[in-house]
Amino acid sequence: MTALTLGPLVFAGDRLAAIIGFVAFLAVAAILSRRVDDRLGNWSLAIVPIGLVAARLGHVALHWETFAPEPLRIFSIREGGFSLWAGLAAALLTTLYVFRDARLRAWSIGALAGAFVIWNTAWQLVATTTALAAPVESFAMLDGAERPFSDFAGKPVVLNLWATWCPPCRREMPMMATMAAERDDAVFVFANQGEGAHAVSQFMADAALSIDHVLLDQRFALARHYSVQGYPATLFLDASGTLRSLHFGEISREALAAGIDSAKAN
């Protein structure tokens, strides 16, 4: 499962796993604060933002070449991008600095380790992607042609499910259009969900976007085939058309490049 629906809310699997890990950590720390030492409560509340900031900065450092032209993207956390190991390293070093007593160090590091195990278990359950073959049917394209989805096989395929009314879809589209023009090692297919040619063409014109392979999926066939529960969703298929990974929500340049590279490796 790559996303989970809870009432009107849809959570990406990886982000849901992170939320579960944070909640578990704070819950354990609260218990330890009451039963072991109240300093553990203040420590836990400080460790979370420290770890998050370090995880973000670690991700930026690893991908600085893509952030350098647009440094303000460092603060655009809605598109994701965190380094788990940088966050854990910062949390551990801060813990060792704050607690000099071996007993408190043991309890605090144990809480961090327990939260990591819970996060990893949740991630394995909700953030994995099932390998699926591409659909066999044909789809209408914005240019008026009717094409079978198999036409796009032969290279890895980046399949973006989007809609003109979806704010994160609109935000990520210019970046994805640029990536589609720059990368010739993958085919980008932009599958509009549920809208007609006029609405899609108007959006493209207003946004000054020139994109090949705009597909009109008015019956939501692709969303049903891949069990996608919200937009935007970016799917990465290998050259045979088999689904290898799925990113739910607004995607970053780094995640987009990593998804293509992963699909090429399969």
Coordinates of C-alpha atoms in Angstrom, one line a residue:
M1 CA 0.0 0.0 0.0
T2 CA 1.4 3.5 -0.9
A3 CA -1.4 5.6 0.6
L4 CA -4.0 5.2 3.3
T5 CA -7.4 6.8 3.4
L6 CA -8.9 7.8 6.7
G7 CA -12.2 9.4 6.1
P8 CA -11.7 12.5 4.0
L9 CA -7.9 12.4 4.5
V10 CA -5.4 10.6 2.3
F11 CA -1.9 9.9 3.7
A12 CA 1.1 8.9 1.7
G13 CA 2.5 5.7 3.1
D14 CA 6.0 7.0 3.9
R15 CA 4.6 10.1 5.6
L16 CA 2.1 8.1 7.6
A17 CA 4.9 5.8 8.7
A18 CA 6.9 8.9 9.9
I19 CA 3.8 10.2 11.8
I20 CA 3.4 6.9 13.5
G21 CA 7.1 6.9 14.4
F22 CA 7.0 10.4 15.9
V23 CA 3.8 9.7 17.9
A24 CA 5.3 6.5 19.3
F25 CA 8.5 8.3 20.3
L26 CA 6.7 11.1 22.1
A27 CA 4.4 8.6 23.8
V28 CA 7.3 6.5 25.1
A29 CA 9.2 9.6 26.2
A30 CA 6.1 10.9 28.1
I31 CA 5.9 7.6 30.0
L32 CA 9.6 7.7 30.8
S33 CA 9.3 11.3 31.9
R34 CA 6.7 10.3 34.5
R35 CA 8.4 7.0 35.6
V36 CA 12.1 7.6 35.2
D37 CA 13.1 11.3 35.1
D38 CA 11.1 14.3 34.0
R39 CA 14.0 15.7 32.1
L40 CA 13.3 13.1 29.4
G41 CA 10.1 14.9 28.6
N42 CA 11.8 18.2 27.8
W43 CA 14.5 16.3 25.9
S44 CA 11.9 14.6 23.6
L45 CA 10.2 17.8 22.7
A46 CA 13.6 19.3 21.7
I47 CA 14.8 16.3 19.8
V48 CA 12.0 16.2 17.3
P49 CA 12.6 19.7 15.7
I50 CA 16.4 19.2 15.9
G51 CA 16.1 15.9 14.1
L52 CA 13.7 17.3 11.5
V53 CA 15.9 20.3 10.7
A54 CA 19.0 18.1 10.5
A55 CA 17.2 15.6 8.3
R56 CA 16.2 18.4 5.9
L57 CA 19.7 20.0 5.9
G58 CA 21.2 16.5 5.2
H59 CA 18.9 16.0 2.2
V60 CA 19.8 19.5 0.9
A61 CA 23.5 18.8 1.3
L62 CA 23.2 15.5 -0.6
H63 CA 21.4 17.2 -3.5
W64 CA 22.9 20.7 -3.4
E65 CA 23.3 20.8 -7.1
T66 CA 19.6 20.9 -7.6
F67 CA 19.0 23.4 -4.7
A68 CA 21.7 25.8 -5.7
P69 CA 19.8 27.4 -8.6
E70 CA 16.7 27.8 -6.3
P71 CA 17.9 28.1 -2.7
L72 CA 14.4 29.0 -1.5
R73 CA 13.4 25.4 -2.2
I74 CA 15.2 24.5 1.0
F75 CA 12.1 25.8 2.8
S76 CA 9.6 24.0 0.5
I77 CA 9.2 21.0 2.8
R78 CA 5.7 20.2 1.4
E79 CA 7.4 18.4 -1.5
G80 CA 9.3 16.2 1.0
G81 CA 13.0 15.5 1.1
F82 CA 14.6 14.4 4.4
S83 CA 17.7 12.3 5.2
L84 CA 16.8 9.8 7.9
W85 CA 20.4 9.1 8.8
A86 CA 21.2 12.8 9.2
G87 CA 18.2 13.3 11.5
L88 CA 19.1 10.2 13.6
A89 CA 22.7 11.3 13.9
A90 CA 21.7 14.8 15.1
A91 CA 19.3 13.3 17.6
L92 CA 21.9 10.9 18.9
L93 CA 24.7 13.5 19.2
T94 CA 22.3 15.9 21.0
T95 CA 21.2 13.2 23.4
L96 CA 24.8 12.4 24.2
Y97 CA 25.5 16.0 24.8
V98 CA 22.5 16.7 27.0
F99 CA 22.7 13.6 29.1
R100 CA 26.0 12.8 30.7
D101 CA 24.5 10.2 33.0
A102 CA 24.8 6.6 31.6
R103 CA 21.3 5.7 33.0
L104 CA 19.5 8.6 31.2
R105 CA 21.6 8.0 28.0
A106 CA 20.4 4.4 28.0
W107 CA 16.7 5.3 28.5
S108 CA 16.8 8.1 25.9
I109 CA 18.7 6.1 23.3
G110 CA 16.3 3.2 23.9
A111 CA 13.4 5.4 23.2
L112 CA 15.0 6.5 19.9
A113 CA 15.7 2.9 19.0
G114 CA 12.1 1.8 19.8
A115 CA 10.7 4.6 17.7
F116 CA 13.0 3.6 14.8
V117 CA 11.7 0.0 15.0
I118 CA 8.1 1.1 15.0
W119 CA 8.7 3.5 12.1
N120 CA 10.4 0.8 10.1
T121 CA 7.6 -1.7 10.8
A122 CA 5.0 0.8 9.7
W123 CA 6.9 1.7 6.6
Q124 CA 7.2 -1.9 5.6
L125 CA 3.4 -2.3 6.0
V126 CA 2.2 0.8 4.3
A127 CA 4.9 2.3 2.1
T128 CA 5.7 -0.7 -0.1
T129 CA 4.7 -0.8 -3.8
T130 CA 3.2 -3.9 -5.5
A131 CA 4.6 -4.6 -8.9
L132 CA 1.8 -4.3 -11.4
A133 CA 1.8 -4.6 -15.2
A134 CA 0.7 -1.7 -17.2
P135 CA -3.0 -1.5 -18.3
V136 CA -3.8 -3.0 -21.7
E137 CA -6.5 -0.6 -22.9
S138 CA -6.1 2.5 -25.1
F139 CA -6.5 6.1 -24.1
A140 CA -7.4 9.3 -25.8
M141 CA -4.6 11.8 -26.0
L142 CA -5.0 15.6 -25.9
D143 CA -3.9 15.8 -29.5
G144 CA -6.9 13.7 -30.5
A145 CA -5.1 10.4 -31.1
E146 CA -6.1 7.1 -29.4
R147 CA -3.1 5.2 -28.2
P148 CA -2.6 1.9 -26.3
F149 CA -0.7 2.4 -23.1
S150 CA 1.8 -0.2 -24.3
D151 CA 3.0 2.3 -26.9
F152 CA 5.1 4.0 -24.1
A153 CA 7.0 0.8 -23.3
G154 CA 10.7 0.4 -24.2
K155 CA 11.9 3.1 -21.7
P156 CA 11.0 3.7 -18.1
V157 CA 7.8 5.6 -17.9
V158 CA 7.0 8.4 -15.5
L159 CA 3.2 8.4 -15.2
N160 CA 1.7 11.5 -13.5
L161 CA -1.9 11.4 -12.5
W162 CA -3.2 14.9 -12.1
A163 CA -6.1 17.3 -12.5
T164 CA -6.4 21.0 -13.2
W165 CA -8.3 21.7 -10.0
C166 CA -5.6 20.2 -7.8
P167 CA -3.2 22.9 -6.3
P168 CA -0.2 20.6 -5.8
C169 CA -0.6 19.2 -9.3
R170 CA -0.5 22.8 -10.7
R171 CA 2.6 23.6 -8.6
E172 CA 4.6 20.7 -9.7
M173 CA 3.7 20.7 -13.3
P174 CA 6.2 23.3 -14.6
M175 CA 9.1 21.4 -12.9
M176 CA 7.9 18.1 -14.3
A177 CA 7.6 19.6 -17.8
T178 CA 11.2 20.9 -17.5
M179 CA 12.4 17.4 -16.4
A180 CA 10.4 15.8 -19.3
A181 CA 12.2 18.0 -21.7
E182 CA 15.6 17.5 -20.2
R183 CA 15.6 13.7 -19.7
D184 CA 15.6 11.5 -22.8
D185 CA 16.0 8.3 -20.7
A186 CA 12.4 8.1 -19.7
V187 CA 9.0 8.8 -21.2
F188 CA 6.7 11.2 -19.3
V189 CA 3.0 10.6 -19.5
F190 CA 0.7 13.2 -17.9
A191 CA -2.7 11.5 -17.4
N192 CA -5.4 14.0 -16.6
Q193 CA -8.1 12.5 -14.4
G194 CA -11.7 13.0 -15.2
E195 CA -11.6 16.2 -17.2
G196 CA -12.2 17.0 -20.9
A197 CA -9.9 18.2 -23.6
H198 CA -11.1 21.8 -23.4
A199 CA -10.3 22.2 -19.7
V200 CA -6.9 20.6 -20.0
S201 CA -6.0 22.7 -23.1
Q202 CA -7.0 25.9 -21.4
F203 CA -4.9 25.0 -18.4
M204 CA -1.9 24.3 -20.6
A205 CA -2.3 27.6 -22.4
D206 CA -2.8 29.6 -19.2
A207 CA 0.3 28.1 -17.7
A208 CA 2.3 28.4 -20.9
L209 CA 3.2 24.7 -20.8
S210 CA 4.3 22.6 -23.8
I211 CA 4.1 19.0 -22.9
D212 CA 4.0 15.8 -25.0
H213 CA 2.0 12.8 -24.1
V214 CA -1.0 14.4 -22.3
L215 CA -3.5 11.6 -21.8
L216 CA -7.2 12.1 -21.0
D217 CA -8.4 9.5 -18.5
Q218 CA -12.0 10.6 -18.1
R219 CA -13.1 7.3 -16.6
F220 CA -10.3 7.2 -14.0
A221 CA -9.1 3.9 -15.4
L222 CA -5.5 4.4 -14.4
A223 CA -6.4 5.5 -10.9
R224 CA -8.4 2.3 -10.5
H225 CA -5.8 0.1 -12.1
Y226 CA -3.1 1.3 -9.7
S227 CA -5.4 1.9 -6.7
V228 CA -4.5 5.6 -6.5
Q229 CA -6.7 7.4 -4.0
G230 CA -5.7 11.0 -4.4
Y231 CA -3.7 13.5 -6.6
P232 CA -1.1 14.2 -7.6
A233 CA 0.5 10.7 -7.9
T234 CA 3.6 9.9 -9.8
L235 CA 4.2 6.3 -10.8
F236 CA 7.5 4.9 -12.0
L237 CA 7.3 2.0 -14.5
D238 CA 10.3 0.1 -15.8
A239 CA 10.9 -0.4 -19.5
S240 CA 8.6 -3.5 -19.5
G241 CA 5.8 -1.4 -18.1
T242 CA 5.9 -2.9 -14.6
L243 CA 5.2 -0.5 -11.7
R244 CA 8.3 -0.1 -9.5
S245 CA 7.5 2.8 -7.2
L246 CA 4.9 5.4 -6.5
H247 CA 5.1 8.8 -5.0
F248 CA 1.9 10.2 -3.6
G249 CA 1.6 14.0 -3.3
E250 CA 3.7 16.8 -4.7
I251 CA 7.1 15.6 -5.8
S252 CA 10.5 17.2 -5.7
R253 CA 13.2 17.2 -8.4
E254 CA 15.3 14.8 -6.3
A255 CA 12.5 12.3 -5.8
L256 CA 11.6 12.5 -9.5
A257 CA 15.2 11.8 -10.5
A258 CA 15.6 9.0 -8.0
G259 CA 12.3 7.3 -9.2
I260 CA 13.6 7.3 -12.8
D261 CA 16.9 5.9 -11.8
S262 CA 15.3 3.2 -9.7
A263 CA 13.0 2.2 -12.7
K264 CA 16.0 2.1 -15.0
A265 CA 17.8 -0.2 -12.6
N266 CA 15.0 -2.8 -12.8

